[in-house]
Coordinates of C-alpha atoms in Angstrom, one line a residue:
M1 CA 113.3 61.5 241.0
E2 CA 116.2 64.0 240.5
G3 CA 119.5 62.3 239.8
T4 CA 120.3 58.6 240.2
E5 CA 120.2 56.8 243.5
R6 CA 124.0 56.6 243.4
E7 CA 124.3 60.4 242.9
I8 CA 121.9 61.0 245.8
M9 CA 123.9 58.6 248.1
E10 CA 127.2 60.3 247.1
T11 CA 125.7 63.8 247.9
A12 CA 124.2 62.7 251.2
M13 CA 127.5 61.1 252.2
E14 CA 129.5 64.1 251.3
A15 CA 127.2 66.2 253.5
G16 CA 127.7 63.7 256.3
H17 CA 131.5 63.6 255.7
I18 CA 131.8 67.4 256.0
L19 CA 129.7 67.5 259.2
L20 CA 131.5 64.6 260.9
E21 CA 135.1 65.8 260.2
N22 CA 134.3 69.3 261.4
G23 CA 132.9 68.3 264.8
A24 CA 129.2 67.7 264.4
E25 CA 127.3 65.3 266.6
I26 CA 126.4 61.8 265.4
F27 CA 122.6 62.3 265.4
R28 CA 123.1 65.5 263.3
V29 CA 125.0 63.6 260.7
E30 CA 122.5 60.7 260.5
E31 CA 119.6 63.1 260.3
T32 CA 121.1 65.2 257.5
I33 CA 121.9 62.1 255.4
D34 CA 118.3 60.8 255.9
R35 CA 116.8 64.2 255.0
I36 CA 118.7 64.6 251.8
C37 CA 117.9 61.0 250.7
R38 CA 114.3 61.4 251.5
H39 CA 113.9 64.7 249.8
Y40 CA 115.3 63.4 246.5
G41 CA 113.0 60.4 246.6
V42 CA 115.0 57.7 248.2
E43 CA 112.9 56.1 251.0
S44 CA 115.0 53.0 251.6
S45 CA 118.2 54.5 252.8
N46 CA 120.1 53.5 256.0
A47 CA 123.0 55.3 257.6
F48 CA 125.2 54.0 260.4
V49 CA 127.6 56.7 261.7
L50 CA 130.6 56.3 264.0
S51 CA 133.0 59.0 265.2
N52 CA 135.4 58.1 262.4
G53 CA 133.3 56.5 259.7
I54 CA 130.0 56.5 257.8
F55 CA 128.2 53.5 256.4
V56 CA 125.3 54.1 254.0
T57 CA 123.1 51.6 252.1
L58 CA 120.3 52.3 249.6
G59 CA 117.8 49.7 248.4
S60 CA 115.4 47.0 249.6
V61 CA 114.4 43.5 248.5
R62 CA 112.6 45.0 245.5
E63 CA 115.3 47.5 244.5
E64 CA 118.9 47.5 243.5
T65 CA 121.2 47.9 246.5
F66 CA 124.1 50.3 246.8
A67 CA 126.5 50.6 249.7
K68 CA 129.4 52.8 250.5
V69 CA 131.8 53.3 253.4
Q70 CA 133.9 56.3 254.2
H71 CA 136.7 56.5 256.8
I72 CA 136.9 59.9 258.5
P73 CA 139.8 60.4 260.9
V74 CA 139.1 62.0 264.3
S75 CA 140.1 65.7 263.8
G76 CA 139.3 69.2 265.1
S77 CA 136.2 71.3 264.6
H78 CA 135.2 74.0 262.1
L79 CA 131.7 75.0 263.2
N80 CA 131.2 77.4 260.3
R81 CA 131.2 74.5 257.9
V82 CA 128.8 72.6 260.2
A83 CA 126.4 75.5 260.3
A84 CA 126.7 75.9 256.5
V85 CA 125.7 72.2 255.9
N86 CA 122.9 72.5 258.3
Q87 CA 121.5 75.5 256.4
L88 CA 122.0 73.7 253.1
S89 CA 120.0 70.7 254.3
R90 CA 117.1 73.0 255.3
E91 CA 117.2 74.7 251.9
I92 CA 117.3 71.3 250.1
E93 CA 114.1 70.3 251.9
E94 CA 112.6 73.6 250.8
G95 CA 113.2 72.5 247.2
R96 CA 115.8 75.2 246.4
Y97 CA 118.4 72.9 244.8
T98 CA 118.6 70.1 242.3
I99 CA 121.0 67.3 243.2
R100 CA 123.8 68.7 241.1
E101 CA 123.3 72.2 242.6
A102 CA 123.5 70.7 246.0
Q103 CA 126.8 69.0 245.1
R104 CA 128.2 72.3 243.9
Q105 CA 127.1 73.9 247.2
L106 CA 128.8 71.2 249.2
E107 CA 132.1 71.7 247.2
E108 CA 131.9 75.4 248.1
I109 CA 131.4 74.6 251.8
R110 CA 134.3 72.2 251.8
R111 CA 136.5 75.0 250.4
M112 CA 135.4 77.5 253.0
P113 CA 138.6 79.0 254.6
G114 CA 139.2 78.5 258.2
K115 CA 140.4 81.2 260.6
T116 CA 143.7 82.9 259.6
K117 CA 146.7 82.0 261.7
R118 CA 146.8 85.6 263.1
M119 CA 143.2 85.3 264.2
Q120 CA 143.9 81.9 265.9
I121 CA 146.9 83.3 267.7
L122 CA 145.0 86.3 268.9
G123 CA 142.0 84.2 269.9
S124 CA 144.3 82.0 271.9
G125 CA 145.8 85.0 273.8
V126 CA 142.4 86.5 274.5
G127 CA 140.9 83.2 275.6
S128 CA 143.9 82.5 277.9
G129 CA 143.6 85.9 279.5
A130 CA 139.9 85.7 279.9
F131 CA 140.0 82.2 281.6
C132 CA 142.8 83.4 283.8
Y133 CA 140.5 86.1 285.0
L134 CA 137.6 83.7 285.5
Y135 CA 139.8 81.5 287.7
G136 CA 140.6 84.5 290.0
G137 CA 143.7 86.0 288.3
N138 CA 144.4 89.7 288.7
L139 CA 145.2 92.1 285.8
R140 CA 148.9 91.2 285.9
D141 CA 148.2 87.4 285.8
C142 CA 145.8 87.9 282.9
S143 CA 148.4 89.9 281.0
A144 CA 150.9 87.1 281.5
A145 CA 148.4 84.5 280.5
F146 CA 147.5 86.6 277.4
L147 CA 151.2 86.6 276.3
A148 CA 151.6 82.9 277.1
G149 CA 148.5 82.1 275.0
L150 CA 149.9 84.0 272.1
L151 CA 153.3 82.3 272.2
L152 CA 151.7 78.9 272.8
Y153 CA 149.6 79.1 269.7
V154 CA 152.6 80.2 267.6
F155 CA 154.2 77.0 268.8
V156 CA 151.1 74.9 268.0
L157 CA 150.6 76.3 264.5
Y158 CA 154.2 76.2 263.4
V159 CA 155.8 73.4 265.3
S160 CA 153.7 70.9 267.1
G161 CA 150.7 70.9 264.7
P162 CA 152.6 70.2 261.5
H163 CA 155.3 67.9 263.0
L164 CA 154.0 66.0 266.0
K165 CA 151.3 63.4 266.6
K166 CA 148.3 64.4 268.7
M167 CA 149.5 62.9 272.0
M168 CA 153.0 64.4 271.6
S169 CA 151.5 67.7 270.6
G170 CA 149.4 67.8 273.8
I171 CA 152.5 67.0 276.0
A172 CA 154.6 69.5 274.2
G173 CA 151.9 72.2 274.3
G174 CA 151.3 71.7 278.0
A175 CA 155.1 71.9 278.7
V176 CA 155.6 75.0 276.5
A177 CA 152.7 76.9 278.1
T178 CA 153.9 76.0 281.6
A179 CA 157.5 77.0 280.8
I180 CA 156.4 80.4 279.3
C181 CA 154.3 81.1 282.4
M182 CA 157.2 80.2 284.7
V183 CA 159.5 82.6 282.8
L184 CA 157.0 85.4 282.9
Y185 CA 156.4 84.7 286.6
E186 CA 160.1 84.9 287.4
L187 CA 160.3 88.2 285.4
G188 CA 157.5 89.6 287.6
V189 CA 154.9 89.9 284.9
G190 CA 152.4 87.8 286.8
Q191 CA 151.8 87.1 290.5
S192 CA 149.9 83.8 290.6
L193 CA 151.7 81.1 288.7
D194 CA 148.9 78.5 288.9
K195 CA 146.2 80.8 287.6
M196 CA 148.5 81.9 284.8
I197 CA 149.1 78.2 283.8
I198 CA 145.4 77.3 284.0
G199 CA 144.5 80.2 281.7
S200 CA 147.3 79.6 279.2
I201 CA 146.5 75.8 278.6
I202 CA 142.8 76.4 277.9
P203 CA 143.4 76.8 274.1
L204 CA 144.7 73.2 274.1
V205 CA 141.6 71.7 275.8
P206 CA 139.3 69.9 273.3
G207 CA 136.1 71.3 274.7
V208 CA 133.9 70.7 271.6
A209 CA 135.0 67.1 271.3
F210 CA 134.3 66.5 275.0
T211 CA 130.9 68.1 274.9
N212 CA 129.9 66.2 271.7
A213 CA 131.0 62.9 273.4
I214 CA 128.7 63.6 276.3
R215 CA 125.8 64.4 273.8
D216 CA 126.5 61.3 271.8
I217 CA 126.4 59.1 274.9
A218 CA 123.2 60.8 276.0
D219 CA 121.7 60.1 272.6
E220 CA 122.6 56.4 273.1
N221 CA 125.4 56.5 270.5
Y222 CA 127.7 54.7 272.9
I223 CA 130.4 53.6 270.6
A224 CA 130.9 57.0 268.9
G225 CA 130.6 58.8 272.2
S226 CA 133.1 56.5 273.9
V227 CA 135.6 57.0 271.1
R228 CA 135.3 60.8 271.3
M229 CA 135.4 60.7 275.1
L230 CA 138.6 58.6 275.0
D231 CA 140.2 60.9 272.5
A232 CA 139.4 64.0 274.6
L233 CA 140.6 62.4 277.8
L234 CA 143.9 61.4 276.2
V235 CA 144.4 65.0 275.2
F236 CA 143.6 66.1 278.8
F237 CA 146.1 63.5 280.1
C238 CA 148.8 64.6 277.7
I239 CA 148.4 68.3 278.6
A240 CA 148.7 67.4 282.3
M241 CA 151.8 65.3 281.6
G242 CA 153.4 68.3 279.9
V243 CA 152.6 70.6 282.8
G244 CA 153.8 68.1 285.4
L245 CA 157.0 67.5 283.5
V246 CA 158.0 71.1 283.5
Y247 CA 157.0 71.5 287.2
T248 CA 159.2 68.5 288.1
V249 CA 162.2 69.8 286.2
R250 CA 161.7 73.2 287.9
Q251 CA 161.6 71.6 291.3
R252 CA 164.7 69.6 290.8
M253 CA 166.6 72.6 289.5
M254 CA 165.6 74.5 292.7
W255 CA 167.0 71.8 295.0

């Protein structure tokens, strides 16, 4: 057997950790841990995965037992890392890596850079404009949503993300997007305020987390799915609060 059982467990947990913290589904994390352990000769492994934690034990009544727990805070998604770990697990099963080579590959995956801030800002603008069009906005509305999406993500990356908690960040993001759209509407850039606002808040919506929550519940991972669903619904609620707050202030100022 390549490597010690403890090394195998550490490697499998590292793969699971990267998957879970970057938005992978629960069943994918458990399956990857099981595949890695089984390939390197450990048949008596058990993994229990929640949305924010991994519990792994190795051993049986005739073997020495190892156990380890890792806490993984609920965070965003980085699907490139998820895809890279999935590919690595397939290559491990094909026998391409020793246990130490697999550990080095996991370290490289963990250091994979995310999207640059410029790309995230541009993606936010393009996504806002596109969703505004899907919801029936005209070219002027889409242009306004595009500008609002750009400005919103500048705020998210440089103000709310580094300095605010998730709930306050959602409220602030919804408020900022709505305020920007209202200013652009008053300046005559767009014609349909509601469609502009709908498009501009789309970058704040945790679509991956919500989808994964539904998949986890469908796979009977009720605890993990419920936690992720609650987290996503709280973000939805906070965005709505921010939008409603600015609308209320605007209405009172018009009286």
